[in-house]
Amino acid sequence: MLIGTATSAHQIEGNNVNSDWWHFEMKGRLKYRSGVACDSYRRYADDIKLMKKLRLNSYRFSIEFSRIMPDRYSIDYDAIKHYKSVIADLKRNGIEPIPTLWHYTLPFWFYRLGGFENSGNIANFIRYVKLLLKEGIDTKYIITINEPMVYAIKAYLNGRYPPFKHSFRTMLRVVNNLIRLHNELYTLLKKEGYTVSFAKNLLYFGKISKVYLPFGFSEYYYNKRFIKHSKIDFLGMNYYHNIDVFKTVRRKNKKTDMGWTIYSRGMRSLAEYYYHTYKKPIMVTENGIATGDEVLRGEFITEHVNTLVDMEKSGISVLGYHYWSLLDNFEWDYGYTKKFGICYVDSKSKQRIMKSSASVLKDLALKYG
Ligand code: BGC
């Protein structure tokens, strides 16, 4: 099985100056600034060394659209070269590169044109992807979109992410445009021979067959609808926690620093349900915990990986597991206050220091990777 970690460009690279997030960070519209983040745009080779040391065999990361196309009609070929080097370096080290084409941040020009509210922008996104394909992205897997529902809700309903809107109708429009975008990308990428999915955040609301209104509504609209209307080769699943609507979980489950309850059985139920419904292999594209408690993080990782191993034994096809995240990084509207990493990053020197949970993931990678 693939065992590795996941990151995203804006959260680790630093100086993502052409993005909408950077713009609003500078304006003070967002509480925190990402700044140099983990400086991974420059230090990616250090990150890969770290993964190698940890014997990980997979890495999910994102390509930053706003670096590749800083303006509507300009292309930064150095940025393309950069990501090609990242991919080549990963491969040299025996690590499967799994790039995501879009993880929340948009080029500022794209945002000004209406982001994904504007269906006309689908063509602009396709232009970006065609460009990448022309230059050659040498990977087996590609993830098109990260967490379309989380994005649409936080950006268009809760107003926590740019463009800070509160409109149910606009949110639905964005979701539908993202479904269209994903399916167009799928067709394009399949022609080139890639194995394709999105990374879908799934929440466990309770036993799926028993879910009733209004949570049936959530189950359908939050979890299922995007999957149902999309073409995929495997199901990329980001799983963090459950929302115990029926109070069925007897054990007093621990909570993470995000206030999320730890419940690996939710991951199992969701994976089983979606595997049997759509017959596509499952890849955990993110799973993680924000905590300062390394014992708890270690237990969390072990519990989730063991659950996947067990699921494999029961006949479910599981492609891999990606812990979120390799490094403590920029946690969006929480800034640097939430610690998901298996490694610290020294705020001044940017040196990476392994936490004890890193060796837990290493042992699991040695055993199952
Ligand atoms: C996102 C990541 C984020 C993580 C922890 C996921 O929803 O894809 O960008 O850092 O959750 O909140």
mmCIF file with all atom_site columns, C-alpha atoms in Angstrom, residues 139-141 188-196 233:
data_model
loop_
_atom_site.group_PDB
_atom_site.id
_atom_site.type_symbol
_atom_site.label_atom_id
_atom_site.label_alt_id
_atom_site.label_comp_id
_atom_site.label_asym_id
_atom_site.label_entity_id
_atom_site.label_seq_id
_atom_site.pdbx_PDB_ins_code
_atom_site.Cartn_x
_atom_site.Cartn_y
_atom_site.Cartn_z
_atom_site.occupancy
_atom_site.B_iso_or_equiv
_atom_site.pdbx_formal_charge
_atom_site.auth_seq_id
_atom_site.auth_comp_id
_atom_site.auth_asym_id
_atom_site.auth_atom_id
_atom_site.pdbx_PDB_model_num
ATOM 1  C CA . THR A 1 139 ? 3.175   10.862 -12.718 1.00 0.00 ? 139 THR A CA 1
ATOM 2  C CA . LYS A 1 140 ? 0.788   7.962  -12.602 1.00 0.00 ? 140 LYS A CA 1
ATOM 3  C CA . TYR A 1 141 ? -1.857  9.614  -10.449 1.00 0.00 ? 141 TYR A CA 1
ATOM 4  C CA . LEU A 1 188 ? -8.499  15.224 -20.781 1.00 0.00 ? 188 LEU A CA 1
ATOM 5  C CA . LEU A 1 189 ? -6.326  13.372 -18.289 1.00 0.00 ? 189 LEU A CA 1
ATOM 6  C CA . LYS A 1 190 ? -7.598  9.937  -19.258 1.00 0.00 ? 190 LYS A CA 1
ATOM 7  C CA . LYS A 1 191 ? -6.507  10.529 -22.842 1.00 0.00 ? 191 LYS A CA 1
ATOM 8  C CA . GLU A 1 192 ? -3.008  11.009 -21.460 1.00 0.00 ? 192 GLU A CA 1
ATOM 9  C CA . GLY A 1 193 ? -3.204  7.792  -19.449 1.00 0.00 ? 193 GLY A CA 1
ATOM 10 C CA . TYR A 1 194 ? -3.388  9.179  -15.898 1.00 0.00 ? 194 TYR A CA 1
ATOM 11 C CA . THR A 1 195 ? -5.249  7.534  -13.021 1.00 0.00 ? 195 THR A CA 1
ATOM 12 C CA . VAL A 1 196 ? -7.585  10.253 -11.799 1.00 0.00 ? 196 VAL A CA 1
ATOM 13 C CA . ASP A 1 233 ? -10.730 5.841  -11.382 1.00 0.00 ? 233 ASP A CA 1
#
